[in-house]
XYZ file of C-alpha atoms in Angstrom:
490
model
C 49.837 -81.952 -64.458
C 46.709 -82.190 -62.394
C 48.726 -81.434 -59.203
C 50.083 -78.252 -60.753
C 46.540 -77.135 -61.656
C 45.306 -77.731 -58.121
C 48.070 -75.633 -56.602
C 47.441 -72.884 -59.111
C 43.746 -72.867 -58.086
C 44.631 -72.674 -54.372
C 46.998 -69.776 -55.014
C 44.318 -67.923 -56.920
C 41.817 -68.390 -54.083
C 44.311 -67.096 -51.494
C 45.077 -64.106 -53.640
C 41.387 -63.299 -53.888
C 40.979 -63.556 -50.091
C 43.908 -61.173 -49.604
C 42.415 -58.655 -52.001
C 38.945 -58.836 -50.434
C 40.201 -58.946 -46.861
C 42.847 -56.241 -46.947
C 42.590 -53.973 -49.957
C 39.193 -52.455 -48.729
C 40.168 -52.011 -45.073
C 39.709 -48.406 -43.732
C 40.279 -46.535 -40.418
C 36.509 -46.216 -39.728
C 35.562 -43.779 -36.789
C 32.055 -42.779 -35.542
C 30.624 -39.360 -36.614
C 29.021 -36.743 -34.334
C 25.277 -36.250 -34.660
C 22.691 -34.456 -32.504
C 19.349 -35.832 -31.449
C 16.692 -33.152 -30.965
C 14.000 -33.637 -28.288
C 11.001 -31.411 -27.514
C 9.228 -32.049 -24.213
C 11.021 -35.386 -24.077
C 9.902 -36.544 -27.535
C 12.429 -37.133 -30.328
C 11.949 -34.827 -33.322
C 14.878 -36.086 -35.377
C 18.647 -36.148 -35.791
C 20.771 -33.294 -37.179
C 24.425 -33.042 -38.022
C 25.007 -29.544 -36.569
C 23.645 -28.034 -33.378
C 25.000 -24.616 -34.312
C 23.249 -24.721 -37.678
C 19.852 -25.269 -35.956
C 20.475 -22.496 -33.426
C 21.487 -20.080 -36.185
C 18.442 -21.043 -38.259
C 16.131 -20.340 -35.296
C 17.829 -16.985 -34.774
C 17.618 -15.997 -38.468
C 13.892 -16.741 -38.536
C 13.217 -14.688 -35.424
C 13.475 -11.216 -36.979
C 9.870 -10.366 -36.005
C 10.617 -10.872 -32.318
C 13.954 -9.074 -32.566
C 12.191 -5.975 -33.864
C 9.254 -6.281 -31.451
C 11.402 -6.576 -28.323
C 14.594 -4.846 -29.589
C 16.786 -7.871 -28.909
C 19.718 -9.243 -30.895
C 19.037 -12.963 -30.641
C 16.165 -15.478 -30.547
C 16.616 -18.853 -28.842
C 15.002 -22.286 -28.845
C 12.134 -23.153 -26.464
C 13.094 -23.995 -22.903
C 11.720 -27.533 -23.370
C 14.075 -28.235 -26.312
C 17.005 -30.576 -25.648
C 19.839 -31.299 -28.084
C 21.873 -34.366 -27.142
C 25.207 -35.192 -28.759
C 25.414 -38.709 -30.177
C 28.388 -40.649 -31.715
C 27.474 -43.173 -34.386
C 28.837 -44.735 -37.657
C 25.830 -43.693 -39.630
C 22.698 -41.638 -39.028
C 19.365 -40.798 -40.585
C 19.759 -37.005 -40.682
C 16.786 -34.603 -40.743
C 17.209 -31.118 -42.196
C 17.222 -28.207 -39.732
C 14.364 -26.687 -41.752
C 12.116 -29.663 -40.968
C 13.171 -29.672 -37.320
C 12.364 -25.948 -37.124
C 8.873 -26.517 -38.531
C 8.195 -29.265 -35.993
C 9.342 -27.037 -33.133
C 7.230 -24.106 -34.320
C 4.067 -26.253 -34.404
C 4.458 -27.455 -30.820
C 6.196 -24.711 -28.816
C 7.321 -21.085 -28.843
C 10.779 -19.603 -29.149
C 12.459 -17.576 -26.431
C 14.511 -14.459 -25.763
C 16.890 -13.639 -22.927
C 15.436 -11.644 -20.049
C 14.762 -11.547 -16.310
C 11.957 -13.010 -14.243
C 10.981 -11.367 -10.952
C 8.998 -13.545 -8.551
C 6.860 -11.812 -5.898
C 5.685 -13.981 -2.997
C 2.270 -12.363 -2.576
C -0.460 -13.224 -0.042
C -3.869 -13.694 -1.617
C -7.264 -12.961 -0.038
C -7.147 -16.294 1.823
C -3.713 -15.549 3.274
C -2.072 -18.119 1.004
C 1.249 -17.419 -0.693
C 0.967 -16.979 -4.446
C 4.005 -16.532 -6.670
C 3.472 -13.664 -9.099
C 5.928 -13.883 -12.008
C 6.875 -10.750 -13.928
C 9.024 -10.914 -17.078
C 11.200 -7.996 -18.183
C 14.097 -7.592 -20.594
C 15.766 -4.955 -18.435
C 15.950 -4.993 -14.642
C 15.541 -1.220 -14.573
C 11.987 -1.549 -15.914
C 10.979 -3.393 -12.719
C 12.978 -1.051 -10.489
C 11.381 2.067 -12.012
C 7.882 0.557 -11.775
C 8.337 -0.217 -8.071
C 9.685 3.294 -7.478
C 6.598 4.721 -9.203
C 4.354 2.677 -6.914
C 6.259 3.885 -3.847
C 5.923 7.474 -5.070
C 2.192 6.901 -5.520
C 1.647 5.863 -1.900
C 4.388 7.811 -0.107
C 4.616 10.865 -2.369
C 7.492 11.512 -4.781
C 8.869 14.523 -2.923
C 8.574 12.853 0.487
C 10.267 9.683 -0.774
C 13.155 11.598 -2.360
C 13.727 13.565 0.857
C 13.739 10.262 2.765
C 16.284 8.713 0.366
C 18.481 11.811 0.549
C 18.177 11.926 4.364
C 17.062 15.520 3.954
C 13.663 15.593 5.671
C 12.578 18.762 7.398
C 13.388 18.897 11.098
C 10.607 20.075 13.414
C 10.389 21.262 17.006
C 6.635 21.254 17.501
C 4.522 19.268 15.028
C 5.424 17.408 11.877
C 6.112 14.020 10.346
C 9.319 12.136 9.604
C 9.476 9.000 7.481
C 11.631 6.487 9.345
C 11.469 3.558 6.932
C 10.059 2.621 3.523
C 10.246 -0.927 2.213
C 8.432 -3.637 0.255
C 6.875 -6.258 2.529
C 6.940 -9.168 0.060
C 9.973 -11.336 -0.670
C 11.083 -10.633 -4.265
C 13.652 -12.696 -6.180
C 15.071 -12.310 -9.691
C 16.890 -14.599 -12.092
C 18.019 -14.463 -15.700
C 15.872 -16.753 -17.861
C 14.830 -17.540 -21.409
C 11.320 -16.069 -21.757
C 8.772 -17.488 -24.161
C 7.828 -14.870 -26.765
C 4.164 -15.788 -26.104
C 4.430 -14.875 -22.413
C 3.624 -11.388 -21.126
C 6.840 -9.348 -21.220
C 6.858 -5.848 -19.728
C 9.057 -3.468 -21.700
C 7.607 -0.229 -20.322
C 7.846 0.727 -16.636
C 4.621 2.779 -16.791
C 2.656 -0.238 -17.976
C 4.233 -2.406 -15.279
C 3.546 0.141 -12.517
C -0.153 0.140 -13.494
C -0.187 -3.664 -13.298
C 1.454 -3.582 -9.856
C -1.213 -1.099 -8.700
C -4.363 -2.367 -10.421
C -3.506 -5.991 -11.299
C -5.443 -7.488 -14.185
C -8.233 -4.961 -13.601
C -7.943 -2.811 -16.727
C -11.598 -1.775 -16.665
C -12.619 1.628 -15.420
C -15.815 3.628 -15.434
C -16.569 7.325 -15.419
C -18.743 9.144 -12.897
C -20.370 12.494 -13.583
C -20.351 14.650 -10.452
C -23.730 15.865 -9.193
C -24.557 18.868 -7.055
C -23.671 18.230 -3.426
C -21.167 15.463 -4.177
C -17.937 15.260 -2.204
C -14.850 13.104 -2.699
C -15.970 10.874 0.174
C -19.562 10.507 -1.055
C -18.500 9.773 -4.653
C -16.024 7.139 -3.454
C -18.607 5.468 -1.232
C -21.328 5.492 -3.904
C -18.939 3.765 -6.328
C -17.553 1.262 -3.775
C -13.974 2.527 -3.796
C -12.004 4.173 -1.014
C -11.355 7.954 -1.082
C -7.642 7.169 -1.475
C -8.358 5.034 -4.569
C -10.394 7.870 -6.068
C -7.458 10.250 -5.544
C -5.029 7.760 -7.143
C -7.177 7.416 -10.260
C -7.724 11.155 -10.781
C -4.733 13.488 -11.078
C -7.056 16.490 -10.724
C -7.790 15.521 -7.117
C -5.146 16.183 -4.494
C -7.057 15.631 -1.242
C -10.430 14.526 0.087
C -11.238 18.189 0.819
C -11.157 19.145 -2.886
C -14.354 20.840 -4.051
C -16.190 19.126 -6.910
C -18.413 20.772 -9.519
C -21.484 19.359 -11.295
C -20.569 17.633 -14.551
C -16.971 16.959 -13.519
C -15.852 13.563 -14.845
C -14.077 11.251 -12.395
C -12.500 7.897 -13.191
C -13.508 4.975 -10.967
C -10.974 2.130 -10.674
C -10.506 -0.447 -7.904
C -6.885 -1.080 -6.942
C -5.464 -4.568 -6.485
C -1.819 -4.026 -5.444
C 0.631 -6.853 -6.147
C 3.216 -5.532 -3.710
C 2.848 -3.935 -0.279
C 4.572 -0.573 0.176
C 5.247 -0.159 3.900
C 5.790 3.330 5.311
C 6.797 3.771 8.948
C 6.645 7.330 10.249
C 7.133 9.327 13.428
C 4.259 11.798 13.759
C 3.663 14.693 16.147
C 0.370 16.525 15.695
C -2.040 18.757 17.547
C -5.522 17.288 17.782
C -8.697 18.565 19.320
C -10.023 16.590 22.251
C -13.735 16.108 22.789
C -15.391 17.555 25.799
C -17.525 15.297 27.932
C -21.156 15.865 28.729
C -21.641 15.930 32.463
C -25.143 15.114 33.600
C -26.462 16.350 36.904
C -29.821 15.464 38.323
C -32.433 17.694 39.866
C -35.371 16.077 41.628
C -37.442 19.208 41.038
C -37.396 18.612 37.285
C -39.763 16.185 35.606
C -38.341 12.950 34.210
C -37.212 13.653 30.653
C -36.734 17.399 31.212
C -33.239 18.748 30.877
C -31.389 22.061 30.527
C -27.822 23.017 29.645
C -26.116 25.102 32.319
C -22.630 25.109 30.730
C -21.696 24.713 27.088
C -18.750 22.471 26.359
C -15.499 23.544 24.724
C -13.015 21.298 22.935
C -9.479 20.959 24.238
C -6.191 20.655 22.360
C -3.518 17.998 22.768
C -0.141 17.375 21.179
C 0.240 13.658 20.521
C 3.296 11.763 19.266
C 2.853 8.438 17.512
C 4.719 5.883 15.467
C 2.487 5.037 12.512
C 2.737 2.095 10.109
C 0.848 2.246 6.814
C 0.636 -0.356 4.027
C -0.297 0.955 0.586
C -1.589 4.141 2.167
C -3.782 2.438 4.792
C -2.828 2.802 8.456
C -2.456 -0.656 10.019
C -0.726 0.150 13.314
C -0.486 3.194 15.591
C 1.868 3.115 18.565
C 1.190 6.000 21.004
C 4.432 7.532 22.288
C 3.264 10.528 24.267
C 0.514 13.081 24.873
C 0.740 16.689 26.064
C -2.354 18.674 27.047
C -2.145 22.140 25.492
C -5.667 23.152 26.401
C -8.011 21.227 28.647
C -11.567 20.707 27.427
C -14.470 22.219 29.328
C -17.272 19.796 30.017
C -20.816 20.444 28.940
C -23.132 20.389 31.934
C -26.699 19.177 31.519
C -29.221 19.204 34.335
C -31.720 16.341 34.045
C -34.807 15.561 36.025
C -34.401 12.724 38.626
C -31.430 10.395 38.800
C -31.513 6.822 37.635
C -29.734 4.696 35.069
C -32.043 4.507 32.102
C -31.811 1.764 29.542
C -32.933 4.262 26.897
C -30.249 6.379 25.275
C -30.496 9.987 24.189
C -31.021 10.705 20.509
C -28.976 13.917 20.619
C -26.080 13.359 23.030
C -23.652 10.664 21.899
C -20.335 10.197 23.663
C -17.039 8.951 22.227
C -15.779 5.387 22.842
C -12.110 6.192 23.685
C -9.875 8.565 25.573
C -8.547 11.662 23.814
C -5.479 11.668 21.578
C -6.993 9.184 19.146
C -6.395 8.753 15.401
C -9.078 7.598 12.971
C -7.086 4.894 11.137
C -10.004 3.842 8.922
C -13.446 5.275 8.298
C -16.749 3.913 7.009
C -15.360 3.340 3.477
C -14.802 0.734 0.789
C -11.221 -0.506 0.892
C -8.779 -3.405 0.457
C -8.874 -5.318 3.731
C -5.590 -5.027 5.721
C -6.139 -8.579 7.037
C -6.438 -10.255 3.634
C -10.191 -10.422 3.036
C -9.987 -8.634 -0.318
C -12.380 -5.811 -1.206
C -14.788 -4.854 1.541
C -17.038 -2.205 2.973
C -15.447 -1.255 6.283
C -18.632 -1.070 8.338
C -17.430 1.145 11.181
C -14.655 3.362 12.496
C -11.187 2.107 13.503
C -10.028 4.341 16.364
C -6.321 3.993 17.215
C -3.673 5.798 19.171
C -4.916 5.742 22.780
C -2.733 2.742 23.602
C -3.153 -0.892 24.497
C -5.227 -1.292 27.677
C -6.736 2.209 27.604
C -10.428 2.521 28.463
C -13.366 1.955 26.117
C -16.624 3.760 26.960
C -20.294 3.234 26.155
C -21.358 6.075 23.889
C -24.907 6.170 25.233
C -27.236 4.596 27.785
C -28.531 1.135 26.974
C -28.544 -2.587 27.718
C -25.665 -4.943 26.862
C -26.841 -7.437 24.209
C -23.516 -9.232 23.738
C -20.252 -9.359 25.654
C -18.134 -12.205 24.339
C -15.531 -13.308 21.804
C -16.117 -13.271 18.044
C -13.678 -14.749 15.475
C -13.444 -11.424 13.625
C -14.388 -8.742 16.208
C -12.428 -10.475 18.982
C -13.565 -9.467 22.478
C -16.547 -7.263 21.726
C -19.612 -5.639 23.262
C -22.945 -4.810 21.600
C -25.269 -2.315 23.332
C -28.953 -1.829 22.497
C -29.754 1.811 23.266
C -33.507 1.192 22.918
C -33.862 4.371 20.895
C -33.586 2.765 17.457
C -29.807 2.383 17.555
C -27.280 -0.236 18.643
C -23.500 0.092 18.872
C -20.643 -2.427 18.674
C -17.145 -2.129 20.179
C -14.564 -4.643 18.910
C -11.012 -6.016 19.376
C -10.841 -5.251 23.125
C -8.168 -6.841 25.305
C -10.755 -7.568 28.021
C -14.361 -6.735 28.858
C -15.801 -4.894 31.854
C -19.534 -5.624 31.411
C -21.829 -8.637 31.003
C -24.816 -9.484 28.825
C -28.058 -8.019 30.199
C -26.320 -5.286 32.203
C -27.594 -1.679 32.033
C -24.914 0.879 31.159
C -24.833 4.643 30.888
C -22.945 6.956 28.577
C -19.291 7.233 29.556
C -19.267 3.982 31.565
C -16.178 1.793 31.052
C -17.204 -1.356 29.144
C -13.742 -2.716 28.282
C -10.137 -1.959 27.356
C -8.371 -1.375 24.049
C -6.741 -4.481 22.546
C -5.984 -6.272 19.296
C -8.056 -9.471 19.452
C -9.748 -11.041 16.425
C -8.861 -9.785 12.929
C -6.686 -6.850 13.898
C -3.339 -5.400 12.845
C -2.747 -3.437 16.036
C -4.411 -2.013 19.183
C -7.599 -0.106 18.295
C -11.363 -0.016 18.806
C -13.647 -0.979 15.932
C -16.832 1.070 16.519
C -20.046 0.290 14.608
C -23.532 1.811 14.668
C -26.600 -0.259 13.722
C -30.017 1.245 13.045
C -33.334 -0.490 13.510
C -32.071 -4.057 13.674
C -28.940 -6.121 14.182
C -26.210 -5.875 11.516
C -27.930 -2.991 9.702
C -24.762 -0.896 9.621
C -24.886 2.843 9.066
C -22.191 5.494 8.923
C -21.471 6.583 12.539
C -21.145 10.181 11.308
C -24.975 10.313 11.354
C -24.820 10.470 15.155
C -22.117 13.152 15.174
C -23.408 15.956 12.926
C -20.796 18.396 14.251
C -17.915 16.021 13.518
C -16.175 13.410 15.572
C -14.141 15.901 17.601
């Protein structure tokens, strides 16, 4: 009887094991979850990636209306990683959204243009510009080109329909942007600057972050050049900022309001042109000596007359500033007639005349930059250009002393290159820079018209030219050279 009871107990235990071991058995498989990371830190786990993306989009109506887009996306730093597990501690998409919003900004689809721009220290700086439509950037760049080249001229160039000329004229041979510009489609943070208007972008490309301007009230006697100089901008910048002005020869009237804004271009518009023009050539003053006249006495026996030459050049300009002039040819249409002055006794005086100043180069020259405020073509930022840049006579052509005097300096300078400084001992000194080689030495007496060197491009220079400065009273006290040439440079 006891044996039967034991076997019954064993059977019951086995039955229980079977029920517990097999009746609850399931085909268990892992579920798909998504771990959400922001800047590498885990925010939580969600069950649906699509649900989070849709929730972000639904809550982005403000940005959709602001930027006229159809979809708002997660921040670029957000990562959603798929994870397979048997169980998970799931966070609601609403809570995940709140955590994201506290730490980062959402994004929209757009394009980022990167301009490799040289700063004032000649270092490459990447300027990033965000747009939603590529055409906004294209139109802004076209506007900037039109600003510097001229809309009509640029269209004729694009259409290959420029006016042909037989005598004088100008043909644009090439227009391009100097910087390397790349573009890629990106997700743009809604907190970043996004340009949606090409006019706004073109102003940024021209003026940079400088949104400040001032107004100047014209006074009697003001000219475009004098107003520009007084306000430390170039004449070209004054024209760009005032639609009412079309050229530096425009007449101004007292009380006229002019806007003063310094440019800070983010791209370099290069214009290469073939130019043929007729230019007046200066006459020389020929001095003859008469021992019957007292020292210091002089008389004019023949008045000088200017000549006329037809010069052809290839000119390169960046953002409206001439940086290189390549002389191609010169034809004399009318020879100048020298002025003849008879002076008492003949000797080389170290004292220069106060009334007769010569010119430092041969004829056929182009004034590529005057005594103006400008953006430096060699990357020094804003500057007062303290002299005249005289181009177009060709590499190796002669450079002349503009008056009698004594050579103070004849050496190399990191900026002026090979240069000569002459003290005229009459209250003025002159400097001649960027020469290829020198023809005088320190301490040497020179007379007006004497060769002191040859045109070059040494030092801080973009092409062959002479940088000509006038100092008054003491060294480095620059003045406008026009003071010495009241009748004009030609």
